[in-house]
PDB file of C-alpha atoms in Angstrom:
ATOM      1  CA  UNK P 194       3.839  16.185  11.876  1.00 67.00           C
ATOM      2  CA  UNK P 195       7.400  16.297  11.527  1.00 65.00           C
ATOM      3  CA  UNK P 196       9.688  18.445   9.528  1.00 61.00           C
ATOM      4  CA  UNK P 197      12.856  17.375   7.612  1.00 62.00           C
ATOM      5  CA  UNK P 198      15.832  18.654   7.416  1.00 57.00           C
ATOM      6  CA  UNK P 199      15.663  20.043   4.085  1.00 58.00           C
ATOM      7  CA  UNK P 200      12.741  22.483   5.792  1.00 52.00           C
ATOM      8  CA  UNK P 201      14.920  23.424   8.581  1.00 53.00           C
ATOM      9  CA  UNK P 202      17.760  24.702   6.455  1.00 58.00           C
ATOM     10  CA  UNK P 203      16.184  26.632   4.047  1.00 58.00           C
ATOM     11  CA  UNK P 204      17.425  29.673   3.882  1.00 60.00           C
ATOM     12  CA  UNK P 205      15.660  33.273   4.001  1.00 60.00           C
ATOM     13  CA  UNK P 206      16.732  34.731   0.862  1.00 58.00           C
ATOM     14  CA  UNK P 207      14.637  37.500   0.361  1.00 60.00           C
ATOM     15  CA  UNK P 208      13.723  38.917  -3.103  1.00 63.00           C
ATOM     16  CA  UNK P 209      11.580  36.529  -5.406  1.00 73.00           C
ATOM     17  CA  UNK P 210      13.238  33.203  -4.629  1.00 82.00           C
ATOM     18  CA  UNK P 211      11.361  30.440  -4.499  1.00 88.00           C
ATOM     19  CA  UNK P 212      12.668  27.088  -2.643  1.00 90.00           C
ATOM     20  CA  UNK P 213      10.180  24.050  -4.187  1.00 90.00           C
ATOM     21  CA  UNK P 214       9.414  20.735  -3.273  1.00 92.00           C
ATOM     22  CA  UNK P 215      10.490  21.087   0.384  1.00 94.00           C
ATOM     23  CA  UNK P 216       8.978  18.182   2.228  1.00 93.00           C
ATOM     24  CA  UNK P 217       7.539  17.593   5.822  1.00 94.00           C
ATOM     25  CA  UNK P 218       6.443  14.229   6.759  1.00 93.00           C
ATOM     26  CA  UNK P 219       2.615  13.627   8.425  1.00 92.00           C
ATOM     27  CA  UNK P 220       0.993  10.529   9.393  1.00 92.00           C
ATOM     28  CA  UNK P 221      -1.819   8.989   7.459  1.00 91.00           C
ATOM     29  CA  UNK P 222      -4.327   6.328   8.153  1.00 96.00           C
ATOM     30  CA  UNK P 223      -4.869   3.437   5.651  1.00 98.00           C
ATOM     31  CA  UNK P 224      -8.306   1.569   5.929  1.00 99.00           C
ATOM     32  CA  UNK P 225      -9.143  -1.537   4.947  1.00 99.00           C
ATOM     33  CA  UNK P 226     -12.201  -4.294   5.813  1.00 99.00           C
ATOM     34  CA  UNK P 227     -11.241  -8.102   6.618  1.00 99.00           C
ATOM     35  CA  UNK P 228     -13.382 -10.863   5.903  1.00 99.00           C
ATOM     36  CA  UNK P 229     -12.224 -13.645   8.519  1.00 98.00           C
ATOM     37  CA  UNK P 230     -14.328 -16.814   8.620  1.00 97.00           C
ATOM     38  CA  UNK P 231     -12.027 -18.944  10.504  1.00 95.00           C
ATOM     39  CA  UNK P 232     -11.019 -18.757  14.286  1.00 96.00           C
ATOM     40  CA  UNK P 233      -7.858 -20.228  13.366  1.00 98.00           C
ATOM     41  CA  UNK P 234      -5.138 -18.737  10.749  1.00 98.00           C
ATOM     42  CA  UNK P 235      -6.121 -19.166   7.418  1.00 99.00           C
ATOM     43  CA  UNK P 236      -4.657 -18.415   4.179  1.00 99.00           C
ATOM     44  CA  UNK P 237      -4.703 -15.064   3.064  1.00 99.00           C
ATOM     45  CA  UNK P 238      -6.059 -12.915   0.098  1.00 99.00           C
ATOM     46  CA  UNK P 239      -5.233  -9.365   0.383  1.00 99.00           C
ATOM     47  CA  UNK P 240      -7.243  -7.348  -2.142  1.00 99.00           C
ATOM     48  CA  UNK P 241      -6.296  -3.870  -3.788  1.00 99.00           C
ATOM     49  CA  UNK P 242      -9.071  -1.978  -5.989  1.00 99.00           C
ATOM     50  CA  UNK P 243      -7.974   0.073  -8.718  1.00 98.00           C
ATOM     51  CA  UNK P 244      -8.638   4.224  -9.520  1.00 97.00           C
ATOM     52  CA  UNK P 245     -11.596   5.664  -8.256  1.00 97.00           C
ATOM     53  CA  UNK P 246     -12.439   2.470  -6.590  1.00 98.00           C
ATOM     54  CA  UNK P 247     -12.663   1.488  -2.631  1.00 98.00           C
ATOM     55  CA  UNK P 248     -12.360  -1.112  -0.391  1.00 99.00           C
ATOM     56  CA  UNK P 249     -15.766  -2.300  -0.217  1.00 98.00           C
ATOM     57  CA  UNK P 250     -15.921  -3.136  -3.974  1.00 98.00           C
ATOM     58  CA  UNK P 251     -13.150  -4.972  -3.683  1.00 98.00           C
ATOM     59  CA  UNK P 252     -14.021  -7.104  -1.245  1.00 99.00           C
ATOM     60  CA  UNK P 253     -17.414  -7.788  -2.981  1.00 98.00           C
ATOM     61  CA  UNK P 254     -15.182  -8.946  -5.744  1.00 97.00           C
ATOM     62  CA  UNK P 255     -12.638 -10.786  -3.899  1.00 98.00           C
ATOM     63  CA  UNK P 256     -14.557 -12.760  -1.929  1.00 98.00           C
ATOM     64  CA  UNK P 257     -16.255 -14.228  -5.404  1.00 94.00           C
ATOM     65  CA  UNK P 258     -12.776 -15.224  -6.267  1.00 90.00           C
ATOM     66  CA  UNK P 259     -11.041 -16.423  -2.874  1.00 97.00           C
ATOM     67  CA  UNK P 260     -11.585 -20.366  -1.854  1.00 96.00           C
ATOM     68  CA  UNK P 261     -13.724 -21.110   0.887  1.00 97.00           C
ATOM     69  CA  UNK P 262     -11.987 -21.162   4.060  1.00 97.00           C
ATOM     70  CA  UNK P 263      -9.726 -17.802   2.983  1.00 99.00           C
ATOM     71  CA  UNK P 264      -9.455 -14.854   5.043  1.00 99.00           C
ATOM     72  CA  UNK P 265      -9.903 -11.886   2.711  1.00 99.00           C
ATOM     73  CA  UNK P 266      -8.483  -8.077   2.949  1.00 99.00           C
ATOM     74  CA  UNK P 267      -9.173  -5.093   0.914  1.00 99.00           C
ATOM     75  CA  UNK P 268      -7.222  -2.292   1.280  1.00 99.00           C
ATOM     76  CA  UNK P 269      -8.040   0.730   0.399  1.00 99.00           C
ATOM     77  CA  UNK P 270      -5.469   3.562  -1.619  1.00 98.00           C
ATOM     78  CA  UNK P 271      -4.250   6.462  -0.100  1.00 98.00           C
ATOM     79  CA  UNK P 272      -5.296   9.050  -2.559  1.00 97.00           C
ATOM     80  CA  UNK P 273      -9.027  10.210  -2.271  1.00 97.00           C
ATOM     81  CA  UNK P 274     -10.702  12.335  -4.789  1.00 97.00           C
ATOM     82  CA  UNK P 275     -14.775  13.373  -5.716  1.00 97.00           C
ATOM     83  CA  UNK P 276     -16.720  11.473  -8.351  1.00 97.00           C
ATOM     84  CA  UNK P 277     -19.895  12.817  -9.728  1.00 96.00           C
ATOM     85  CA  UNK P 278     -23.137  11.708  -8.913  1.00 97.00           C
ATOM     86  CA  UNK P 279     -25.015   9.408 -10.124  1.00 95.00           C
ATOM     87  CA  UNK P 280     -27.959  10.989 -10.931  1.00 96.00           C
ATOM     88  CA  UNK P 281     -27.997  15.198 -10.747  1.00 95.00           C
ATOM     89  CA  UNK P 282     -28.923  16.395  -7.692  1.00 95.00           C
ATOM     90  CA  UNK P 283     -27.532  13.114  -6.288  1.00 97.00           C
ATOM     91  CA  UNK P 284     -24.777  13.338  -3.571  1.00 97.00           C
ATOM     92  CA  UNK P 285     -21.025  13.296  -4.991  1.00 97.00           C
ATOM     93  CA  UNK P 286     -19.332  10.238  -4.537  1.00 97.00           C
ATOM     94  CA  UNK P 287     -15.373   9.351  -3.615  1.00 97.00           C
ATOM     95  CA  UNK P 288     -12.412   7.194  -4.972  1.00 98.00           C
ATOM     96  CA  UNK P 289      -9.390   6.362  -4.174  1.00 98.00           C
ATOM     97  CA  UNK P 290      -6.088   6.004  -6.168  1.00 98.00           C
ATOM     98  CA  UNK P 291      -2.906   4.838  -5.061  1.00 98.00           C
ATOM     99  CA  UNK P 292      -0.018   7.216  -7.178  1.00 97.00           C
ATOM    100  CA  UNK P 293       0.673   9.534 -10.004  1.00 96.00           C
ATOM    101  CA  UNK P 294       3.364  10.581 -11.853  1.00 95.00           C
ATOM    102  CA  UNK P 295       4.073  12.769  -9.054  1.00 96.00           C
ATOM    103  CA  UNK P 296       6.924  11.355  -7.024  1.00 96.00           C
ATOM    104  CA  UNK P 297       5.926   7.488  -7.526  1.00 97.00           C
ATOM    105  CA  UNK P 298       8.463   6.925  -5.942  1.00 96.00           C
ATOM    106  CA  UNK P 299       6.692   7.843  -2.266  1.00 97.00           C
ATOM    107  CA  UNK P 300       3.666   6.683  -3.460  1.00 98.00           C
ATOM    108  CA  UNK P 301       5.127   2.691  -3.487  1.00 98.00           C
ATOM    109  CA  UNK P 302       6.740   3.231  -0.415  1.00 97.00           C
ATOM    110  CA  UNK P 303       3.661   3.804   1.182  1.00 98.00           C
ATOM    111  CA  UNK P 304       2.248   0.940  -0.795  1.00 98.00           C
ATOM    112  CA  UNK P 305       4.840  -1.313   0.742  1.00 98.00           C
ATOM    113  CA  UNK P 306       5.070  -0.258   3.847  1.00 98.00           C
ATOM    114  CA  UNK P 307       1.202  -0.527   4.362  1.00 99.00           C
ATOM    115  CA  UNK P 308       1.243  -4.614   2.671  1.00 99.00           C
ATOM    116  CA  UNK P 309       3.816  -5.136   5.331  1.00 99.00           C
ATOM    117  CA  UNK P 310       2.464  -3.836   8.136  1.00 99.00           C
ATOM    118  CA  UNK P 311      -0.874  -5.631   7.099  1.00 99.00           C
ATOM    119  CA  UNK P 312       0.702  -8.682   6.903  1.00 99.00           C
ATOM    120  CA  UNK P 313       2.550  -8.641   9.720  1.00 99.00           C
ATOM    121  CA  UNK P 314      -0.391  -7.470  11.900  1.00 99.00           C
ATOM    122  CA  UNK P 315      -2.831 -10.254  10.548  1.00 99.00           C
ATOM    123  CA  UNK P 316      -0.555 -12.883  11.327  1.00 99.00           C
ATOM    124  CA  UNK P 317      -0.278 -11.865  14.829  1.00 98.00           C
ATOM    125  CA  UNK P 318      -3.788 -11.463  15.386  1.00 98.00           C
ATOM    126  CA  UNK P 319      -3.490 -15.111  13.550  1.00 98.00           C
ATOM    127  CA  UNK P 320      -5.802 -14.265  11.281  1.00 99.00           C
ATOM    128  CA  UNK P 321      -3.298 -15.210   8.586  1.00 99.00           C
ATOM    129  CA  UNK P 322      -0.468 -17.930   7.692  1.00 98.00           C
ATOM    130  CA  UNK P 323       2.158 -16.238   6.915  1.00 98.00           C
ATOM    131  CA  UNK P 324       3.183 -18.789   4.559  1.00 98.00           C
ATOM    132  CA  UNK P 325      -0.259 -18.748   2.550  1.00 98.00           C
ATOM    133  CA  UNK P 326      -0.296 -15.055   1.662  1.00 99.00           C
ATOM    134  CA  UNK P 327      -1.894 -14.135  -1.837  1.00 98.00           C
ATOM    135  CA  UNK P 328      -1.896 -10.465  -3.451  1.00 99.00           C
ATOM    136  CA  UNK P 329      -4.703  -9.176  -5.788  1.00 98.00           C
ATOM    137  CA  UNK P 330      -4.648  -6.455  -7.781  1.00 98.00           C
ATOM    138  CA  UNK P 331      -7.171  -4.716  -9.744  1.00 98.00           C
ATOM    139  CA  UNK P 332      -6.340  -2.281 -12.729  1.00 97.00           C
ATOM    140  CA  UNK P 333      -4.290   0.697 -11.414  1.00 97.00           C
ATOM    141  CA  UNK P 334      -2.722  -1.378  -7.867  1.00 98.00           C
ATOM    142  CA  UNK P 335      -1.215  -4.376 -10.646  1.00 97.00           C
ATOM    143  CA  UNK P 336       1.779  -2.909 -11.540  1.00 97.00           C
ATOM    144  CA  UNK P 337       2.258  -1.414  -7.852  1.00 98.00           C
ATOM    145  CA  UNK P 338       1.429  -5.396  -6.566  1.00 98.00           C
ATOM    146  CA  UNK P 339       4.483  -6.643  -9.354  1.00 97.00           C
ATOM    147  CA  UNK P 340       6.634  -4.116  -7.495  1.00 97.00           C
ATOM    148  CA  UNK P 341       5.732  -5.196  -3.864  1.00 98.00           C
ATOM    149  CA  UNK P 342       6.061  -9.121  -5.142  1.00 97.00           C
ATOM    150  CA  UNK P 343       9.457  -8.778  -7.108  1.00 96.00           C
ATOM    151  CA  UNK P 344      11.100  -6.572  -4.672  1.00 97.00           C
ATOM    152  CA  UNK P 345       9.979  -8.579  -0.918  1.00 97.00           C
ATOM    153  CA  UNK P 346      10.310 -11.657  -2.741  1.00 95.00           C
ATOM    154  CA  UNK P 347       9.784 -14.324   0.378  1.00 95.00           C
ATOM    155  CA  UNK P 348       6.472 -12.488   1.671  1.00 98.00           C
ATOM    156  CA  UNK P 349       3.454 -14.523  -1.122  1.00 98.00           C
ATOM    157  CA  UNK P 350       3.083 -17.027  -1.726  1.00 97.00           C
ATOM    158  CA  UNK P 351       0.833 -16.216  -5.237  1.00 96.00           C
ATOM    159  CA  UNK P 352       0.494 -13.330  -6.614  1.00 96.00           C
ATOM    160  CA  UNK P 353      -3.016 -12.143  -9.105  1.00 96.00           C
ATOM    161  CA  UNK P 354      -3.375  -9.359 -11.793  1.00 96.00           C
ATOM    162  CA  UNK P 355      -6.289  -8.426 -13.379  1.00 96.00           C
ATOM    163  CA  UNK P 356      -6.611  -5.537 -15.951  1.00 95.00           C
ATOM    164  CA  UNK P 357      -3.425  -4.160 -14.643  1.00 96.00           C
ATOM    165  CA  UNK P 358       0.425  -4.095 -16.514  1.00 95.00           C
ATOM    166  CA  UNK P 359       3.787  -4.712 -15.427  1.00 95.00           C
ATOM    167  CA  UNK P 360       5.753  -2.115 -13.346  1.00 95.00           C
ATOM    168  CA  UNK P 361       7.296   0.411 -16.119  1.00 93.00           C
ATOM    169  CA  UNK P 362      10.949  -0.238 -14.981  1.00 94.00           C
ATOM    170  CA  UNK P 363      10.110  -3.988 -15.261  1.00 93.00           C
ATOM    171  CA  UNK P 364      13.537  -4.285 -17.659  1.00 91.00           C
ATOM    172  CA  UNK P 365      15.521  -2.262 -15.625  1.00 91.00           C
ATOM    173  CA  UNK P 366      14.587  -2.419 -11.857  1.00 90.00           C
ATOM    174  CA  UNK P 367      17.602  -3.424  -9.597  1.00 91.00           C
ATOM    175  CA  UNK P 368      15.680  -4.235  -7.016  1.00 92.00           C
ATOM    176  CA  UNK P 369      13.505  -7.477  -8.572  1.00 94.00           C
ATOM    177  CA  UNK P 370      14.505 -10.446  -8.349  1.00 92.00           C
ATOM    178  CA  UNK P 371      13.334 -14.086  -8.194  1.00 92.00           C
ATOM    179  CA  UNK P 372      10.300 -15.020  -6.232  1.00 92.00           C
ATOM    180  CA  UNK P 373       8.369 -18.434  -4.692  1.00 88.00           C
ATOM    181  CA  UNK P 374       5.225 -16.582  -5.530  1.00 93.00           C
ATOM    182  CA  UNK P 375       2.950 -18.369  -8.384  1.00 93.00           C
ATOM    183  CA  UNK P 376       2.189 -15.253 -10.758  1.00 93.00           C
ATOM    184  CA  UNK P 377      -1.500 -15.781 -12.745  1.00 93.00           C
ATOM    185  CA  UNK P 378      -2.636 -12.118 -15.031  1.00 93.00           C
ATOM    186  CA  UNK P 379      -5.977 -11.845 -16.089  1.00 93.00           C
ATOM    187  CA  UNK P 380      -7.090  -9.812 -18.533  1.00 91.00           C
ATOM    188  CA  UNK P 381     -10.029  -8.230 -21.024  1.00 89.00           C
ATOM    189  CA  UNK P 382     -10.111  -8.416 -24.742  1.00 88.00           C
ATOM    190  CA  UNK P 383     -12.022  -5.366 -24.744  1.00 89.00           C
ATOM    191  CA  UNK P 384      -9.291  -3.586 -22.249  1.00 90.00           C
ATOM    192  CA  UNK P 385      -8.897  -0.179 -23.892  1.00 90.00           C
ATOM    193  CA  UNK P 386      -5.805   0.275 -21.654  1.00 92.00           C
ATOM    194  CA  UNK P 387      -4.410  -3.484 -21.554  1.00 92.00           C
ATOM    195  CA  UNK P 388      -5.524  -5.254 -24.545  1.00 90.00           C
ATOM    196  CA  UNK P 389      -4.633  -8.995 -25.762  1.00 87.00           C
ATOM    197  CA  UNK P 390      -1.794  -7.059 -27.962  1.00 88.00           C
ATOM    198  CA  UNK P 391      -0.626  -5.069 -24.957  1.00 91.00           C
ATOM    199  CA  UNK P 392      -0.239  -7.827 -22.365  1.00 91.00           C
ATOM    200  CA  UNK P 393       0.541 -11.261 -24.711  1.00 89.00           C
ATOM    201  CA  UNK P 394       4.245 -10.912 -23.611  1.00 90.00           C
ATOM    202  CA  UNK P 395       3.767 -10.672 -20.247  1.00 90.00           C
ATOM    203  CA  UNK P 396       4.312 -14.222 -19.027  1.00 86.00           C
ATOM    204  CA  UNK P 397       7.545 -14.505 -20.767  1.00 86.00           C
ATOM    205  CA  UNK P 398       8.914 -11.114 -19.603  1.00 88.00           C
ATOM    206  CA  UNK P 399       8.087 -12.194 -15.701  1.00 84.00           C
ATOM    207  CA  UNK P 400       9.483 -15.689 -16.520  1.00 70.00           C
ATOM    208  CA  UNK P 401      13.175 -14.493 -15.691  1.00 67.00           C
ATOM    209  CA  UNK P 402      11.661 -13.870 -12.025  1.00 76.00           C
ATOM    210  CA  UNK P 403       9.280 -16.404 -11.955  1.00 69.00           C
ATOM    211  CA  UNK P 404       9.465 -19.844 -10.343  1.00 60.00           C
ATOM    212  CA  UNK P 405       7.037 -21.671 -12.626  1.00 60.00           C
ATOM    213  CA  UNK P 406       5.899 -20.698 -15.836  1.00 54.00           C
ATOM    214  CA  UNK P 407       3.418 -17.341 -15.007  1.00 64.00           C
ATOM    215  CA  UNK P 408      -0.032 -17.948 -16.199  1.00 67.00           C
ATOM    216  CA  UNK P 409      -1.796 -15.482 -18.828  1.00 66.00           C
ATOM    217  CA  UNK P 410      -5.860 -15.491 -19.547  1.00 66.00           C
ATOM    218  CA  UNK P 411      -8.002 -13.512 -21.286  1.00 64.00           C
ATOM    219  CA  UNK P 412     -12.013 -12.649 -21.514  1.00 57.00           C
ATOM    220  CA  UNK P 413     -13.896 -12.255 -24.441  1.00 51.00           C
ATOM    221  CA  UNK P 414     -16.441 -10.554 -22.567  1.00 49.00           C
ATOM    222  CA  UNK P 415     -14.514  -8.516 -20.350  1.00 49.00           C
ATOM    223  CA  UNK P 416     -13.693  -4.755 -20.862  1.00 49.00           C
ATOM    224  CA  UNK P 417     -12.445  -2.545 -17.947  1.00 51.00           C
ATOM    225  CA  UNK P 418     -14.419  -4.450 -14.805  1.00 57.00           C
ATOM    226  CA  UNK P 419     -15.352  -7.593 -13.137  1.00 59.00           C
ATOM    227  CA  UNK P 420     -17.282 -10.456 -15.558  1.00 52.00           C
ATOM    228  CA  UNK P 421     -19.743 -12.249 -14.076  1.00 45.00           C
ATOM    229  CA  UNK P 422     -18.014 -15.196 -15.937  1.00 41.00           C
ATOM    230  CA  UNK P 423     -14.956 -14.937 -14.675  1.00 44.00           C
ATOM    231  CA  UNK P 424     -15.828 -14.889 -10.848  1.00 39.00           C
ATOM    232  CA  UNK P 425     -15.417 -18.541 -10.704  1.00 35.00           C
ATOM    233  CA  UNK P 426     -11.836 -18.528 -11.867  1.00 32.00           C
ATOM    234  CA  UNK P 427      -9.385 -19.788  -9.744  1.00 29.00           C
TER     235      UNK P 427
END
């Protein structure tokens, strides 16, 4: 654990003073499980769960999706927090979340710099082509995904939403920019947070970044979660 320099000048005022939102800067440990069928590199899907989620659902899920012969990764978000039990007197249970509103801006840093990293470290274990790397997202990681895609734009090679939106700065962002990536959103009609209405724009906003035209879909059957119908899209 490290402290920054804004911690090392503050200054002892005395009286009721308050100096807020010093920072100091401590390592954390991302986890994630890998799927790896192949001793030879194979393409990649690297799989991100959305709030109150975890790895190991994801990789449930993304393994329905992924093409035989893929390597699979779920990582798992930063941020863990209790979820109640299922049944009272049942154990409490954990998610994870990857950001709030509180300093995003960290938050997708770490985001990045962990999909880096991962990527980077899979293709030296050759696990992974470097050139056949896909990102999933799930719900809350979309938007973060959109950011990682349009902003390292020569790292995927495809690039899957589901549930999820675009980054809010989508219009504005300096830092996105064209990409090779193939860009496919998936999404529920019964989506309380992304509905048909919500996310029917979508491919043409992304088109400006976009080297083919990015594909939309919706469920008829799908709320806030997985369909068993649409595992076997592809």
């Amino acid at each position: 654990m490290t402290h920054t320099d804004d911690a090392r000048d503050v200054k002892r005022t005395g009286g009721e003073d308050v100096c807020a939102d010093l920072m100091l800067k401590a390592e954390a440990k991302l986890y994630y499980d890998l799927y790896a069928p192949s001793p030879a590199p194979a393409p990649l899907l690297i799989a991100l769960h959305g709030y109150g989620s975890k790895k190991a659902w994801m990789m449930r899920e993304a393994r329905h999706h992924a093409p035989a012969g893929f390597a699979v990764a779920a990582l798992q978000g930063p941020h863990q927090h209790l979820k109640e039990a299922r049944e009272p007197g049942g154990s409490l249970r954990y998610g994870f979340g990857w950001l709030t509103n509180f300093r995003p801006e960290d938050s997708i840093a770490l985001h990045h710099g962990a999909l880096l990293s991962l990527i980077a470290a899979l293709v030296e274990q050759r696990v992974a082509r470097r050139e056949q790397v896909f990102l999933m997202g799930f719900s809350q990681s979309c938007a973060l995904n959109y950011r990682f895609a349009f902003t390292h734009r020569e790292t995927l090679r495809g690039v899957v939403g589901i549930c999820g939106g675009l980054p809010g700065d989508w219009e504005t962002g300096e830092l996105y920019g064209p990409v090779r990536a193939s860009i496919l959103h998936l999404s529920g009609e019964r989506d309380e947070f992304y509905p048909p209405a919500r996310v029917s724009t979508y491919a043409e906003r992304t088109l400006r970044c976009a080297p083919t035209t990015p594909r939309t879909s919706s469920s008829p059957r799908c709320a806030k979660t997985f369909a068993r119908g649409s595992r076997r899209a592809r």
